[in-house]
Amino acid sequence: RDAAARAAALARQNSLTKPPGSLGRLEDLALFMAEWRGTDRPVITKAQALVFAGNHGICAQGVNPYPQAVTAQMVANFEHGGAAINQLCRANGADLSVVALDLDNPTADFTTGPAMTEAETLDAMNRGAAAVDSGADVLILGEMGIGNSTIAAALTSALFDATPADWVGPGTGSDAEGIRRKIVAIEKGLALHGGQNAMATLAALGGREQAAICGAVLAARAARIPVILDGFICTAAAATLHAADPRLLDHCVVGHASAEPGHRRLLAAIDKKAIVEFDMRLGEGSGAALALGILRAALECHNGMATFGEAGVSEA
Amino acid sequence: RDAAARAAALARQNSLTKPPGSLGRLEDLALFMAEWRGTDRPVITKAQALVFAGNHGICAQGVNPYPQAVTAQMVANFEHGGAAINQLCRANGADLSVVALDLDNPTADFTTGPAMTEAETLDAMNRGAAAVDSGADVLILGEMGIGNSTIAAALTSALFDATPADWVGPGTGSDAEGIRRKIVAIEKGLALHGGQNAMATLAALGGREQAAICGAVLAARAARIPVILDGFICTAAAATLHAADPRLLDHCVVGHASAEPGHRRLLAAIDKKAIVEFDMRLGEGSGAALALGILRAALECHNGMATFGEAGVSEA
């Protein structure tokens, strides 16, 4: 992080024609971009959105009302421009790429063994990292994977607190019985795989799109590209890095607070405040792409406003 | 409101490739636009932003740290494109017009008499109404006027609850002593002008930009143009219409919840939930213009997404 760029950006904010601080979190976002991009006048010339898709052996436990084939069907929908994330990326000027990770070869059912080997985990992390465009000014991350709200709750239960019921919600639409099945599956997973370090937990309870998100977050940090995380599932994936070292998410903001109940608890656990709260619970990066518009607005104000001196406006 | 258009828009939402309801309040916004624009596929071809500016006799009571000349200076800044609202309108595609209302002739000091005559109030309402472009698909309203956070708190104290301290905040930057002066001024105003009907209250305690906002809200409703209100001062102005008949604000959403403490209380009083909460407290329509980006995103999803049938995606 570039403290000098942040300080220069703050000085500029305080010279603009508004009461100091009156643009609230728009000012915070401008300073955040300044320190990570290393300039007091950060711009977004290229915004990249990456959606990682994976399939999960845990679906054998009846944790999701949709058939697992929907993951590939939705990938095709992303590729043809028909999903919510396509519209939100177009609306806010992000280039969307979808990375399908071995959809025909789901991870293993974590109630009977680790979801992934270490080699599979690292391969997915590498594919996530390799997908990051080093020329991007900001990276939006999202995911698609039938069953992966159970994966997210398993990860957060293992990383933060071993009470699955606190982390489980309806996901794409589970009823009370479905939620019970999710809790039972996670309890079995924790009994088998609890108490390990962050990366071993990711392998045992996570999935390929979760590992890919971790790889992309690390690659973005190395390239000083700020990241907008999406909802519960995306944030839970990144939280495995936070469990290893909280500073690994310093370059990340969270686009929205999901209606999936575990997300607010997770935001508190990693000490992040969402940009938007709009009762969304779709995934795909949709909340992160929505927040991109607000990030762009923050930089438009930062770069485009006149100073008191330029405008001939009297100060208090 | 067109109930058939809303029902058709809801049917479309439920056919799109996402779990029903998973886009949360983006879905609500699409239905809101559908019912007011009278079509199941509402679009925003033209977004109009209007900022009304006025000056206030109450400044004689020392309620604002800025000199009153700043109102005209900021109007010039709007006209030259240097203010926050200019950047936010450009970022989200709104056409901005600024209407300066007799800045050289401030309203009267309401601690000694009514701020405006009935004729002055109606003139300002008419000028607000006349400024509305009947060809707009959505209208953003904002205001500028040194001293007008005191005006807003005076209006809400009179309309909803006679405890000024509950409604008064720092505004553009008053310290504790400045806040005390605001409370004292409002108490004097309520003693002189309390207990009147909504329009008489607007005349006695309001100002020209408040009356213009009321006129614009009414004109937009007549033309079925949905309105995005801004923060405390803009919402307080519109609340005078709500006090007369709550249905007069049915076509209005509130763009953001301001950091000015009275705004959340006011949103509860008029039963509106803001689109964004970002600790902003600038006025000018800035929070409403920021929310326009989210409204646009809602319609992009509504109109652009594929249905389950079109995309060949299995339903639950």
XYZ file of C-alpha atoms in Angstrom, chain A residues 170-310:
141
model
C -31.752 -21.153 2.539
C -29.147 -20.567 -0.210
C -30.857 -20.796 -3.583
C -34.071 -21.884 -1.914
C -33.837 -24.745 0.608
C -36.843 -25.272 2.863
C -36.571 -26.134 6.564
C -35.921 -29.797 5.782
C -33.244 -28.848 3.255
C -31.591 -26.575 5.798
C -31.584 -29.456 8.289
C -29.835 -31.661 5.718
C -27.230 -28.952 5.176
C -26.545 -28.755 8.914
C -26.248 -32.535 9.284
C -23.847 -32.717 6.340
C -21.649 -29.945 7.769
C -21.616 -31.559 11.210
C -20.336 -34.757 9.595
C -17.735 -32.762 7.684
C -16.521 -30.982 10.807
C -16.270 -34.276 12.683
C -14.018 -35.626 9.925
C -12.025 -32.487 9.012
C -12.253 -29.988 11.862
C -9.274 -28.376 13.570
C -6.949 -28.141 10.578
C -5.144 -25.091 9.250
C -6.725 -22.779 6.693
C -5.410 -24.352 3.498
C -6.145 -27.895 4.695
C -9.657 -26.755 5.603
C -10.094 -25.304 2.111
C -9.090 -28.646 0.582
C -11.208 -30.757 2.924
C -14.435 -28.715 2.951
C -14.104 -26.308 0.011
C -14.394 -26.681 -3.722
C -12.611 -25.708 -6.899
C -14.346 -22.316 -7.302
C -13.508 -21.481 -3.666
C -9.849 -22.334 -4.251
C -9.857 -20.370 -7.509
C -11.227 -17.314 -5.683
C -8.369 -17.602 -3.167
C -5.850 -17.807 -5.992
C -7.359 -14.789 -7.727
C -7.363 -12.747 -4.500
C -3.663 -13.508 -3.970
C -2.751 -12.739 -7.584
C -4.665 -9.453 -7.446
C -2.872 -8.460 -4.256
C 0.511 -9.129 -5.853
C -0.499 -6.894 -8.777
C -1.985 -4.217 -6.437
C -5.398 -4.701 -7.984
C -8.220 -3.955 -5.533
C -10.876 -6.669 -5.353
C -14.627 -6.459 -4.865
C -15.853 -9.633 -3.206
C -19.463 -10.722 -3.637
C -21.792 -12.374 -1.116
C -21.633 -15.198 1.409
C -20.045 -17.869 -0.772
C -17.402 -15.642 -2.325
C -16.542 -14.012 1.006
C -16.384 -17.401 2.760
C -13.854 -18.576 0.178
C -11.703 -15.500 0.728
C -12.096 -15.927 4.494
C -9.813 -18.957 4.332
C -7.022 -16.520 3.432
C -8.118 -14.233 6.268
C -7.827 -17.162 8.675
C -4.229 -17.636 7.546
C -3.424 -13.893 7.753
C -6.046 -11.103 7.891
C -3.774 -8.772 5.892
C -4.296 -10.949 2.825
C -7.701 -9.302 2.398
C -6.555 -5.703 2.942
C -7.015 -5.003 -0.792
C -10.573 -6.379 -0.767
C -13.895 -4.663 -0.217
C -17.190 -6.519 -0.032
C -19.707 -5.455 -2.657
C -22.900 -6.247 -0.797
C -24.322 -7.796 2.337
C -26.287 -10.803 1.195
C -29.709 -11.826 2.449
C -28.131 -15.228 3.154
C -27.981 -14.936 6.944
C -24.416 -16.200 7.393
C -23.014 -13.294 5.421
C -23.520 -10.591 8.054
C -21.957 -12.832 10.683
C -19.037 -13.441 8.331
C -18.593 -9.728 7.619
C -18.347 -9.128 11.359
C -15.824 -11.957 11.698
C -13.520 -10.496 9.041
C -14.271 -6.868 10.008
C -15.539 -5.701 6.618
C -18.545 -3.461 5.930
C -20.443 -4.097 2.708
C -20.942 -1.361 0.116
C -24.600 -2.145 -0.654
C -27.300 -3.941 1.339
C -30.063 -4.820 -1.060
C -31.447 -8.194 0.079
C -29.766 -9.942 -2.842
C -28.793 -13.610 -2.592
C -27.935 -14.716 -6.118
C -24.159 -15.025 -6.200
C -22.487 -14.934 -9.648
C -20.660 -11.796 -8.511
C -23.916 -9.859 -8.810
C -23.523 -7.827 -5.615
C -19.893 -7.050 -6.425
C -20.780 -5.903 -9.944
C -23.530 -3.683 -8.523
C -21.008 -2.113 -6.152
C -18.643 -1.376 -9.055
C -21.005 1.414 -10.073
C -20.572 3.012 -6.671
C -16.794 2.639 -6.839
C -16.822 4.331 -10.246
C -18.979 7.135 -8.831
C -16.495 7.609 -5.978
C -13.637 8.090 -8.442
C -15.680 10.388 -10.688
C -16.198 12.673 -7.696
C -12.577 12.388 -6.590
C -11.110 13.205 -9.994
C -13.777 15.438 -11.488
C -14.787 17.872 -8.746
C -13.459 21.397 -8.553
C -11.493 22.559 -5.502
C -12.663 25.516 -3.426
C -9.908 27.557 -5.032
C -10.747 26.547 -8.603
